[in-house]
PDB file of N, CA, C and O in Angstrom:
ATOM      1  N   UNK V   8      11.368   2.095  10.846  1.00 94.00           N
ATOM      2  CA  UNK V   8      10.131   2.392  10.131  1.00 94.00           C
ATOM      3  C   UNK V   8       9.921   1.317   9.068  1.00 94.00           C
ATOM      4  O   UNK V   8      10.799   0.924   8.301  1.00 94.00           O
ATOM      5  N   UNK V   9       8.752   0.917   9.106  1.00 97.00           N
ATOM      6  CA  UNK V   9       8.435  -0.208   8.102  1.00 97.00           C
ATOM      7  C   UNK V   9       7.730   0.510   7.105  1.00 97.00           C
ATOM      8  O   UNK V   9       6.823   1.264   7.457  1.00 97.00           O
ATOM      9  N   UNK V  10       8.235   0.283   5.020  1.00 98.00           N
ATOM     10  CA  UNK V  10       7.421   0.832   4.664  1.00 98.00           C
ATOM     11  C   UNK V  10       6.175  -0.068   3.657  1.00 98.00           C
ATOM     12  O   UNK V  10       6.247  -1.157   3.086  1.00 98.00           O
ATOM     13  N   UNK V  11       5.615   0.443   3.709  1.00 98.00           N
ATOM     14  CA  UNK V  11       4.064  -0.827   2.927  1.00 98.00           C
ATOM     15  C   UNK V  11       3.819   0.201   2.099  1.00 98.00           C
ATOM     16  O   UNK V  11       4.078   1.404   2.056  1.00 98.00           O
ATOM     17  N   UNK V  12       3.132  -0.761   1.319  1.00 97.00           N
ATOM     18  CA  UNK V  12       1.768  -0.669   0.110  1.00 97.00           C
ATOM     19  C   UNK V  12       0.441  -0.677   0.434  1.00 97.00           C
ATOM     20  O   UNK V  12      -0.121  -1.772   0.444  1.00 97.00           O
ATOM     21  N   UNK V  13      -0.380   0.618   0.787  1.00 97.00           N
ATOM     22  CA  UNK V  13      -1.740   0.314   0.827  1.00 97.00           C
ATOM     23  C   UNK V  13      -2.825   1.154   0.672  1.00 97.00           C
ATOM     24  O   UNK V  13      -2.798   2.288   1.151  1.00 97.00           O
ATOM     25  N   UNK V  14      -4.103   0.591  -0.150  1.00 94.00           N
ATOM     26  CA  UNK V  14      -5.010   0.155  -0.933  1.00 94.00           C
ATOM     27  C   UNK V  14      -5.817   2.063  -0.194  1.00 94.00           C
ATOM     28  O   UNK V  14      -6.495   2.148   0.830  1.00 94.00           O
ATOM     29  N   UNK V  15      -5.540   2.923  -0.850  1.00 93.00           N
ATOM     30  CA  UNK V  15      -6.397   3.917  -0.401  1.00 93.00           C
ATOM     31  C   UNK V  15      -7.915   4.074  -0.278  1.00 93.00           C
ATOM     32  O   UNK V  15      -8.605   4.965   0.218  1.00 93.00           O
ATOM     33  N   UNK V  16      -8.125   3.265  -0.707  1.00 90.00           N
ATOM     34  CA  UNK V  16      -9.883   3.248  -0.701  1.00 90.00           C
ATOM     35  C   UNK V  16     -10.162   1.840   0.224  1.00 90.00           C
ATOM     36  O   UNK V  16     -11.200   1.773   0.883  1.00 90.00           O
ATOM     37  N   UNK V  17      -9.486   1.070   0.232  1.00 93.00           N
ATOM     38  CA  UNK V  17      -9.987  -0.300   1.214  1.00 93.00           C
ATOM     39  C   UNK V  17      -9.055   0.452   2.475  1.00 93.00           C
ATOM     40  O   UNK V  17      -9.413   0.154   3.614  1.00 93.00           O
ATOM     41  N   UNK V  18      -8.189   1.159   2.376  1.00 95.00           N
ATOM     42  CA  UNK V  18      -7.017   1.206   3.515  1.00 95.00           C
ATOM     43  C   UNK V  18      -6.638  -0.100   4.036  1.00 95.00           C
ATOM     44  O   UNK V  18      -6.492  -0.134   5.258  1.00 95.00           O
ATOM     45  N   UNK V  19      -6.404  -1.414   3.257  1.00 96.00           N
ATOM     46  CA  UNK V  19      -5.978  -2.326   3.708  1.00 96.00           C
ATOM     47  C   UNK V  19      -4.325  -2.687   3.051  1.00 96.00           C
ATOM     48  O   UNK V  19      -3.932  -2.276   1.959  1.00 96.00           O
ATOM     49  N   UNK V  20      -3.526  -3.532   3.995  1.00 97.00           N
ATOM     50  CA  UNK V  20      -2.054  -3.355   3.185  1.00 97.00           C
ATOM     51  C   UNK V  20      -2.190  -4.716   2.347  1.00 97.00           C
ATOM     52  O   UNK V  20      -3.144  -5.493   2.341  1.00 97.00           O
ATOM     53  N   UNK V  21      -0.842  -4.807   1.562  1.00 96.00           N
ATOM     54  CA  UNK V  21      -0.358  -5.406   0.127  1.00 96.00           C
ATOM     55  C   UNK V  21       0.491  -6.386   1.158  1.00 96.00           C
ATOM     56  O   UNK V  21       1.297  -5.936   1.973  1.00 96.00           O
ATOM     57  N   UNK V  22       0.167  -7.890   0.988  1.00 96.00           N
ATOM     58  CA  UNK V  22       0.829  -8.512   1.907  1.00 96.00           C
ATOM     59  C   UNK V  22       1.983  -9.002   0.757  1.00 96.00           C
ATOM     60  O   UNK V  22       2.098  -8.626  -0.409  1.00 96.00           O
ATOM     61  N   UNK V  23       2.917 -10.134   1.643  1.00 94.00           N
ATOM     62  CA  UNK V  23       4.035 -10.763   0.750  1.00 94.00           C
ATOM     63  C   UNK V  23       3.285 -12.013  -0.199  1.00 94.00           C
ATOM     64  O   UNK V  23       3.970 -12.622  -1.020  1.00 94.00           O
ATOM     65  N   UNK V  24       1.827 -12.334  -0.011  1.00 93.00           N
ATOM     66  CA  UNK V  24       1.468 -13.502  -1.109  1.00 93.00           C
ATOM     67  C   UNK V  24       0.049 -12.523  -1.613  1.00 93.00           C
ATOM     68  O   UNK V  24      -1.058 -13.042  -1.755  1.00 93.00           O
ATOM     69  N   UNK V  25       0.219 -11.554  -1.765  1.00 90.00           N
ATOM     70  CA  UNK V  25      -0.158 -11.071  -2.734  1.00 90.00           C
ATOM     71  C   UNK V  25      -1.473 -10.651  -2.308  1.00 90.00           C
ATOM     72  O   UNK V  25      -2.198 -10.047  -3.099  1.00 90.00           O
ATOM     73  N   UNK V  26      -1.846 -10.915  -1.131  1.00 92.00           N
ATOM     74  CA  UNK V  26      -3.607 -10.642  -0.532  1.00 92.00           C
ATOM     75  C   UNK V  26      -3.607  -9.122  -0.081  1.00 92.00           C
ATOM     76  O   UNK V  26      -2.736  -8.414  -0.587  1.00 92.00           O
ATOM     77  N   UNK V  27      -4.178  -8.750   0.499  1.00 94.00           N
ATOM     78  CA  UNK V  27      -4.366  -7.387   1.257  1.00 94.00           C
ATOM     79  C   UNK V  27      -5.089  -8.048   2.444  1.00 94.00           C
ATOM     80  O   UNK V  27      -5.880  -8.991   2.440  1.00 94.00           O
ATOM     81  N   UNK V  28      -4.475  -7.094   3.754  1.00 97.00           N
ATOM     82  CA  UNK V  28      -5.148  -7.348   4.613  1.00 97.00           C
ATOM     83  C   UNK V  28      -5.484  -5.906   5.508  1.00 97.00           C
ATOM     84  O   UNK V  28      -4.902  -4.822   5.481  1.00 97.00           O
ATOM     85  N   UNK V  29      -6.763  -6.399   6.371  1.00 97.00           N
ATOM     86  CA  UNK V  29      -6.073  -4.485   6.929  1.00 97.00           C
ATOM     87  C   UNK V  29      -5.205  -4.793   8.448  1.00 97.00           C
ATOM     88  O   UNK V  29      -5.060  -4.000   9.378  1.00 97.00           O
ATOM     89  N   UNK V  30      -4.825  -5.857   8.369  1.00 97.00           N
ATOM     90  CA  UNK V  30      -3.444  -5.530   9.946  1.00 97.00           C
ATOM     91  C   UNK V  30      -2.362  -5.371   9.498  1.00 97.00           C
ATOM     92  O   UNK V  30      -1.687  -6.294   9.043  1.00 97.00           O
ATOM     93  N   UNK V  31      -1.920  -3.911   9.552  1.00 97.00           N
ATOM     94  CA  UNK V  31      -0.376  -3.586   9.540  1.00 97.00           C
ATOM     95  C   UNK V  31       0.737  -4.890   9.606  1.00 97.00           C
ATOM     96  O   UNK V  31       1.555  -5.164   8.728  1.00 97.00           O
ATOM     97  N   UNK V  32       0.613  -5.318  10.375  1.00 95.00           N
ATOM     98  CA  UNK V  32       1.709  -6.364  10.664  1.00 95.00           C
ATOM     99  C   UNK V  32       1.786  -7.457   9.625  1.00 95.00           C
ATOM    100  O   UNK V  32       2.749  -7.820   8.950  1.00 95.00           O
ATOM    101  N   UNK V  33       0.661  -7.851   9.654  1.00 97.00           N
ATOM    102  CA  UNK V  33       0.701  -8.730   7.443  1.00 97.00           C
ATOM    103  C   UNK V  33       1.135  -8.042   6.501  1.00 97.00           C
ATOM    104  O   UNK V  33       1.165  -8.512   5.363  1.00 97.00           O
ATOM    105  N   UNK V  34       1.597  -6.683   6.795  1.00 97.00           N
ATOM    106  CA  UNK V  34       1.732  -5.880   5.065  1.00 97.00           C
ATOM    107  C   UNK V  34       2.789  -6.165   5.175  1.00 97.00           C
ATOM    108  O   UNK V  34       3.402  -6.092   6.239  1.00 97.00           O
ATOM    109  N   UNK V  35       3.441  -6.712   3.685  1.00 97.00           N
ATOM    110  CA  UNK V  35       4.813  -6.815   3.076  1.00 97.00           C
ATOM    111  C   UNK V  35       5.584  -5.277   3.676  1.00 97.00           C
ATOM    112  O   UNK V  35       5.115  -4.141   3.597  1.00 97.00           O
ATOM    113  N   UNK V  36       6.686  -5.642   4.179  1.00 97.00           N
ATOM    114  CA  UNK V  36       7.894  -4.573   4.172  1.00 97.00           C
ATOM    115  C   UNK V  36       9.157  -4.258   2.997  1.00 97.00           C
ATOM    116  O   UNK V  36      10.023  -5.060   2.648  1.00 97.00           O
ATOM    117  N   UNK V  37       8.941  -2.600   2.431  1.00 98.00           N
ATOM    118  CA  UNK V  37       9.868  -2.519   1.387  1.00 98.00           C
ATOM    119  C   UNK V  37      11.100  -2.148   2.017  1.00 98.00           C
ATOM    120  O   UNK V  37      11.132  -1.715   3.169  1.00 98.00           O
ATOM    121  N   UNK V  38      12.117  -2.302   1.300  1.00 97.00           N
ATOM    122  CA  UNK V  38      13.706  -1.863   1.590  1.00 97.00           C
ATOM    123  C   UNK V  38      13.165  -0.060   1.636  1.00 97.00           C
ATOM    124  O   UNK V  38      13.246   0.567   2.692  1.00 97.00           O
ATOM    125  N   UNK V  39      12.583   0.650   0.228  1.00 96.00           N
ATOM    126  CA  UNK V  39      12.523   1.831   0.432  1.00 96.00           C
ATOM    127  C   UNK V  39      11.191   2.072  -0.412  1.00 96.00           C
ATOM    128  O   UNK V  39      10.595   1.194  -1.036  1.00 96.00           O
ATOM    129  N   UNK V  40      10.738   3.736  -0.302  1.00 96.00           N
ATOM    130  CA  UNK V  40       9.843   4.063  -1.168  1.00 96.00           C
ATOM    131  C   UNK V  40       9.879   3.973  -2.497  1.00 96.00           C
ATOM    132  O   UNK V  40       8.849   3.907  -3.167  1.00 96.00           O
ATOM    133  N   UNK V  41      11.128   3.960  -3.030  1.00 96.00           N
ATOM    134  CA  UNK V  41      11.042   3.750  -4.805  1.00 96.00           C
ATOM    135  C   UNK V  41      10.521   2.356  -5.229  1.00 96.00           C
ATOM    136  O   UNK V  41       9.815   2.021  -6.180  1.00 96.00           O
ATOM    137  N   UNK V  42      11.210   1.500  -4.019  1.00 96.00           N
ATOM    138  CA  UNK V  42      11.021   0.147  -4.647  1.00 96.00           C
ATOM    139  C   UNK V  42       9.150  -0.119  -4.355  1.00 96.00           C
ATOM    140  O   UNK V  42       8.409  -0.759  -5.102  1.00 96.00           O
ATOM    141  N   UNK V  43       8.817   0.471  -3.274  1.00 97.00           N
ATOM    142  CA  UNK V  43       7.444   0.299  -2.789  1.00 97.00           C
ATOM    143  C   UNK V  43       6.277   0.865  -3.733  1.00 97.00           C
ATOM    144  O   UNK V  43       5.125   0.460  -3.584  1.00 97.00           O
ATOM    145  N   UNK V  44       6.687   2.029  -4.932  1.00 95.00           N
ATOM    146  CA  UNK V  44       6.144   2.492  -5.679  1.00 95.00           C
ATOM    147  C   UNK V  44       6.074   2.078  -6.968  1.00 95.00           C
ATOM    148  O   UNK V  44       5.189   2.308  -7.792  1.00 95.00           O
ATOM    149  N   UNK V  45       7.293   1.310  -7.107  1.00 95.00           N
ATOM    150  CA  UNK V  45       7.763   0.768  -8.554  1.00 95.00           C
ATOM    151  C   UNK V  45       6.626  -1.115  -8.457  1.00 95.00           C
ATOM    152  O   UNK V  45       6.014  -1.601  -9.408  1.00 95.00           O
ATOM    153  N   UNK V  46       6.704  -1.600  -7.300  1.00 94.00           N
ATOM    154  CA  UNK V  46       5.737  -2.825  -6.821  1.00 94.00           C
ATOM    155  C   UNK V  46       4.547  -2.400  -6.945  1.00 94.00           C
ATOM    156  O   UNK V  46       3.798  -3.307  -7.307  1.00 94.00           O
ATOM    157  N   UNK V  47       3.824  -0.998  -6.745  1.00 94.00           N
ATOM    158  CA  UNK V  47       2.339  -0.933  -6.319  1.00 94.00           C
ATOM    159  C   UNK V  47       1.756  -0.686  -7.760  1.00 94.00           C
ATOM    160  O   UNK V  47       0.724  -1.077  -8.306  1.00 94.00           O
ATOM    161  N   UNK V  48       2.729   0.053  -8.144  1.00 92.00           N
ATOM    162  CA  UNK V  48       1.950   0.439  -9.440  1.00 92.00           C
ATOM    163  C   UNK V  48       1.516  -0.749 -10.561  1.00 92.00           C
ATOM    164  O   UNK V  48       0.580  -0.747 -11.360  1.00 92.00           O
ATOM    165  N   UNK V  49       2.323  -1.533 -10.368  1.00 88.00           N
ATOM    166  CA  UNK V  49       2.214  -3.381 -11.101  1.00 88.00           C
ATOM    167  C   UNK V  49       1.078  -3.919 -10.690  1.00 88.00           C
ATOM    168  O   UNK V  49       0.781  -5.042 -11.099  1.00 88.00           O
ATOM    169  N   UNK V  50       0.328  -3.304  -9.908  1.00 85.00           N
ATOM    170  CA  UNK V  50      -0.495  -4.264  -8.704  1.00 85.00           C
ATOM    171  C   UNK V  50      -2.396  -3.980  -9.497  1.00 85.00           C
ATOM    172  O   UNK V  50      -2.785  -2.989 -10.115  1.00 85.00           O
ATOM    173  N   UNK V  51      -2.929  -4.835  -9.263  1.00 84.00           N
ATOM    174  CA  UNK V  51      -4.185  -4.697 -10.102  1.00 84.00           C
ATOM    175  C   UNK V  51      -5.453  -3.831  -8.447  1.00 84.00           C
ATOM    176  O   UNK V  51      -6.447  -4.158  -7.799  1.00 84.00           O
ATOM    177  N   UNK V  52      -4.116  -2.238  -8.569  1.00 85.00           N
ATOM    178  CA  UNK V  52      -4.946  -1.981  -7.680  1.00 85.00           C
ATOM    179  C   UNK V  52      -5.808   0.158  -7.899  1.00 85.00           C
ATOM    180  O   UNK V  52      -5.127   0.768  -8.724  1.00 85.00           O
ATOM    181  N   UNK V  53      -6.103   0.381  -7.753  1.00 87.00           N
ATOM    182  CA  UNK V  53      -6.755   2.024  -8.427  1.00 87.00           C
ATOM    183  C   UNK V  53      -5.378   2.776  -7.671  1.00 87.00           C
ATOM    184  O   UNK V  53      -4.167   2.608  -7.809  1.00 87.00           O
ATOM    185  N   UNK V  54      -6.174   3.646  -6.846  1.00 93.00           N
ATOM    186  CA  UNK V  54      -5.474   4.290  -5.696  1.00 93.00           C
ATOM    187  C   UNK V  54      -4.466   3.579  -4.823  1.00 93.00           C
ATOM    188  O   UNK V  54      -4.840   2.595  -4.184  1.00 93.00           O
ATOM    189  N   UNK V  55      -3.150   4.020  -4.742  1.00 95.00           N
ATOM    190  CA  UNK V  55      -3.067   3.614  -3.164  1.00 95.00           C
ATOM    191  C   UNK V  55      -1.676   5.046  -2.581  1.00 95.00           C
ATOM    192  O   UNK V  55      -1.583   6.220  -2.940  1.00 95.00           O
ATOM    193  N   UNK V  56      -0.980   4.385  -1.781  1.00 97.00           N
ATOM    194  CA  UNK V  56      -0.279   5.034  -0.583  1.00 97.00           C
ATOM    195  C   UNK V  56       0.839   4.281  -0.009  1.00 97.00           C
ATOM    196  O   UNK V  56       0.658   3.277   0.680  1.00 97.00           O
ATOM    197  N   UNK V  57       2.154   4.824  -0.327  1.00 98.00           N
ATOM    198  CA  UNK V  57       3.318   4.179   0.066  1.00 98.00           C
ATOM    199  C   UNK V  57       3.363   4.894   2.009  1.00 98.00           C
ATOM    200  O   UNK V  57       3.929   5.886   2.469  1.00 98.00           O
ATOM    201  N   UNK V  58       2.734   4.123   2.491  1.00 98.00           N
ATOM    202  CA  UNK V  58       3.144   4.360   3.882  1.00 98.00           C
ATOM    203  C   UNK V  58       4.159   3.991   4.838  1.00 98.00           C
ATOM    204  O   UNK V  58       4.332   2.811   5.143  1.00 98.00           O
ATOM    205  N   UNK V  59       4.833   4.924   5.326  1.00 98.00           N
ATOM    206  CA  UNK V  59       5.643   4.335   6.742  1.00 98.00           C
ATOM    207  C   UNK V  59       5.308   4.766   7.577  1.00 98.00           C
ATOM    208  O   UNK V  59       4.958   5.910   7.866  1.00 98.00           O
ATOM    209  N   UNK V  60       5.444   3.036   8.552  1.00 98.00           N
ATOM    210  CA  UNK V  60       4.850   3.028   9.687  1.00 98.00           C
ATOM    211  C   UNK V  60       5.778   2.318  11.305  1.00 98.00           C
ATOM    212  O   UNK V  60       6.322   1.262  11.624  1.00 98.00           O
ATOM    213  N   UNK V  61       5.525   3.544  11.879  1.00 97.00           N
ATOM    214  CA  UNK V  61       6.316   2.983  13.017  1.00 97.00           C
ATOM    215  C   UNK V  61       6.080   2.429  14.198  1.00 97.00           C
ATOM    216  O   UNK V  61       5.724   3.186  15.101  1.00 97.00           O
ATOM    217  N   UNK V  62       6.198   1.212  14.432  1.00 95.00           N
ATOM    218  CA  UNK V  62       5.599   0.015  14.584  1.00 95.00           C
ATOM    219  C   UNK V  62       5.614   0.641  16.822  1.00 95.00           C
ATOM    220  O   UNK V  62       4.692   0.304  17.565  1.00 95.00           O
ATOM    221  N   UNK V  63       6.586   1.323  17.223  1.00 96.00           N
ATOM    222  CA  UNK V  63       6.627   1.528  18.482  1.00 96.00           C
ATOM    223  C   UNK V  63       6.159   2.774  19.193  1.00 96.00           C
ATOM    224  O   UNK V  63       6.360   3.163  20.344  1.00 96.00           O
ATOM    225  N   UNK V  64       5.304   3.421  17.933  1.00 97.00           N
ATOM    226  CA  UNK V  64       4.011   4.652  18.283  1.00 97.00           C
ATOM    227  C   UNK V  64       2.763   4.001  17.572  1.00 97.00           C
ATOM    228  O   UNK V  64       1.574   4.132  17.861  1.00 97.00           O
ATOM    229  N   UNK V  65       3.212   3.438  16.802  1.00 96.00           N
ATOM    230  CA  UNK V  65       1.820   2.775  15.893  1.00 96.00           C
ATOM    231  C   UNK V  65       1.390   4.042  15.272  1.00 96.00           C
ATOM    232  O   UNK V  65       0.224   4.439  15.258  1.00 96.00           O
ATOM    233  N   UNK V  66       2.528   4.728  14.695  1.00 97.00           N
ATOM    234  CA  UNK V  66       2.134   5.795  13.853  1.00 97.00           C
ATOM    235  C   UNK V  66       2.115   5.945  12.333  1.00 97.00           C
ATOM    236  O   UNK V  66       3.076   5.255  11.993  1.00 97.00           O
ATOM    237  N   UNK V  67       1.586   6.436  11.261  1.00 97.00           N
ATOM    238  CA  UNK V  67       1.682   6.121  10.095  1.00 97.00           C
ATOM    239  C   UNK V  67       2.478   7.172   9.361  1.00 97.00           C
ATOM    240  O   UNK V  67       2.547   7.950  10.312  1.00 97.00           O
ATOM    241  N   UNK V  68       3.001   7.668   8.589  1.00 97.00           N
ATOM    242  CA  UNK V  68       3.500   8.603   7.322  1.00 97.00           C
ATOM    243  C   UNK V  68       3.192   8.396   6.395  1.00 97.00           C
ATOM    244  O   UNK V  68       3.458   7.363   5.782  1.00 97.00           O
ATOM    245  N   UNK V  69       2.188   9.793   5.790  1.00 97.00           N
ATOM    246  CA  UNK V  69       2.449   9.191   4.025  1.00 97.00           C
ATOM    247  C   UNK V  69       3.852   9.673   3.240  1.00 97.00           C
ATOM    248  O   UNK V  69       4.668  10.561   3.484  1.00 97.00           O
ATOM    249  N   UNK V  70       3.773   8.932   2.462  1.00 97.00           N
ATOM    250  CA  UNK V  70       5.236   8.540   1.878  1.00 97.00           C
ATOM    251  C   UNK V  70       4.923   9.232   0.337  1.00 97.00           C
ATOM    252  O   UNK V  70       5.498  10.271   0.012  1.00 97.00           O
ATOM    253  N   UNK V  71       4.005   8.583  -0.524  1.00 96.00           N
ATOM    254  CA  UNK V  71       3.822   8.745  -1.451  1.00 96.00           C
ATOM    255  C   UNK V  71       2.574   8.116  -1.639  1.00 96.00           C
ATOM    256  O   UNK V  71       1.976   7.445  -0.798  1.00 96.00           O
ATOM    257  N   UNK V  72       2.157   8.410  -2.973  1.00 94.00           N
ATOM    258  CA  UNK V  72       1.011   8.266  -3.384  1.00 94.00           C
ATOM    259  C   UNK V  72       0.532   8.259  -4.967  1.00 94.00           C
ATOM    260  O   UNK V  72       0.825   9.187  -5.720  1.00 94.00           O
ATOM    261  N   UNK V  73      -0.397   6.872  -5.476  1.00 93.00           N
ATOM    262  CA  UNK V  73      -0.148   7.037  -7.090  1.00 93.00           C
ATOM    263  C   UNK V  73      -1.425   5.792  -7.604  1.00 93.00           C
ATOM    264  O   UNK V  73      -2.213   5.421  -6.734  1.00 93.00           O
ATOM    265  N   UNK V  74      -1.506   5.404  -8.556  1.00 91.00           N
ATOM    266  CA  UNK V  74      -2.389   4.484  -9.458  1.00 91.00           C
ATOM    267  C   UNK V  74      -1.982   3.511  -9.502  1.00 91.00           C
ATOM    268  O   UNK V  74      -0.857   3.469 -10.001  1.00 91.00           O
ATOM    269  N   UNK V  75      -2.506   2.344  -9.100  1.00 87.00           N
ATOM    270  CA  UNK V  75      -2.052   1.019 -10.107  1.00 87.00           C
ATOM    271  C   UNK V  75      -2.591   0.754 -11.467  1.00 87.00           C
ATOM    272  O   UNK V  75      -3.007   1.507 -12.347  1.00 87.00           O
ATOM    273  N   UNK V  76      -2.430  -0.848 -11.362  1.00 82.00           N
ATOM    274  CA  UNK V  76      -3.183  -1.320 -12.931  1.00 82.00           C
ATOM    275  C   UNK V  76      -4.591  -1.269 -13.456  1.00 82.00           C
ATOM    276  O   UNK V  76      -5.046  -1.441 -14.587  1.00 82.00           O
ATOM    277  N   UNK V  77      -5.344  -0.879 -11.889  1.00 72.00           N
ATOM    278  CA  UNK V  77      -6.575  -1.686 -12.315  1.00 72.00           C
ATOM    279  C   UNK V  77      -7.315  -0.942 -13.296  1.00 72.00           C
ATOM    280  O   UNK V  77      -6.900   0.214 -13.220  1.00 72.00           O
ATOM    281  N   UNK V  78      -8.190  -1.025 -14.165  1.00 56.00           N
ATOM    282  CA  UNK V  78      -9.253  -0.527 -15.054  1.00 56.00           C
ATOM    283  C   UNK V  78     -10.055   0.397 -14.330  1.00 56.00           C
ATOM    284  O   UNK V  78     -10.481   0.063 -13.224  1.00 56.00           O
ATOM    285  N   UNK V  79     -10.321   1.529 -14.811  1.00 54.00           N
ATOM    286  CA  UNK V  79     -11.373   2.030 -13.832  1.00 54.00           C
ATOM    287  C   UNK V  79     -13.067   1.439 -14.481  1.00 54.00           C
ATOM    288  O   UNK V  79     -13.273   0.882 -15.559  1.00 54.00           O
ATOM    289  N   UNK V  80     -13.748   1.678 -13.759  1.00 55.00           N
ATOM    290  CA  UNK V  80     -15.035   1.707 -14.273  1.00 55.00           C
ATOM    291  C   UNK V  80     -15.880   2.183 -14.724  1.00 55.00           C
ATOM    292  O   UNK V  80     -16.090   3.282 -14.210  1.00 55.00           O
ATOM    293  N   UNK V  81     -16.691   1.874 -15.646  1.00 50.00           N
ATOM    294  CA  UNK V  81     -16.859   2.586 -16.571  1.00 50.00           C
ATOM    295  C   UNK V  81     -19.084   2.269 -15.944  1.00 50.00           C
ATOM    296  O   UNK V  81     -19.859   1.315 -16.013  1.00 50.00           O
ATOM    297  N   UNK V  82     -19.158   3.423 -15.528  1.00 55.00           N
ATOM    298  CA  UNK V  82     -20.610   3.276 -14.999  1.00 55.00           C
ATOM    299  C   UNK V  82     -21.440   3.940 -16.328  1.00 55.00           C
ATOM    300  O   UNK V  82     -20.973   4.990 -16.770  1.00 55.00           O
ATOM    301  N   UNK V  83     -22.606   3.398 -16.963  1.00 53.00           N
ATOM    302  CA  UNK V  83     -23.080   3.504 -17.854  1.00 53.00           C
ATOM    303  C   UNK V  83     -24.673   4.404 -17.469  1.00 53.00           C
ATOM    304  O   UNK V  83     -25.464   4.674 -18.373  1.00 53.00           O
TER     305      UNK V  83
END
């Protein structure tokens, strides 16, 4: 099971140079969920979703789920 970082509102993953993409196979792979949660939350991103995904059903798990850095917006 591979686990990623990704973007709940784009549903795209957290690659290893720092882009998002939405093909599974570009998303950075964590050792585990702590470390995948302790990375996302650093990330200048709102929402997202520590997913594992298993690459020989092409199935997903949510793992966890939490906030990054980004600012929310402030609609006037």
């Amino acid at each position: 099971m591979n686990i990623l970082i990704e973007d709940a509102e784009s549903l795209k993953f957290f690659t290893s140079e720092g882009l998002w993409s939405k093909t599974v196979g570009d998303g950075k792979h964590y050792a585990g969920t702590a470390l995948a949660f302790k990375a996302a939350k650093q990330e200048l991103i709102g929402k997202f979703n520590i997913v594992g995904y298993m690459p020989d059903t092409e199935q997903f798990i949510n793992l966890d789920h939490g906030k990054g850095k980004r600012v929310a917006e402030v609609v006037a």
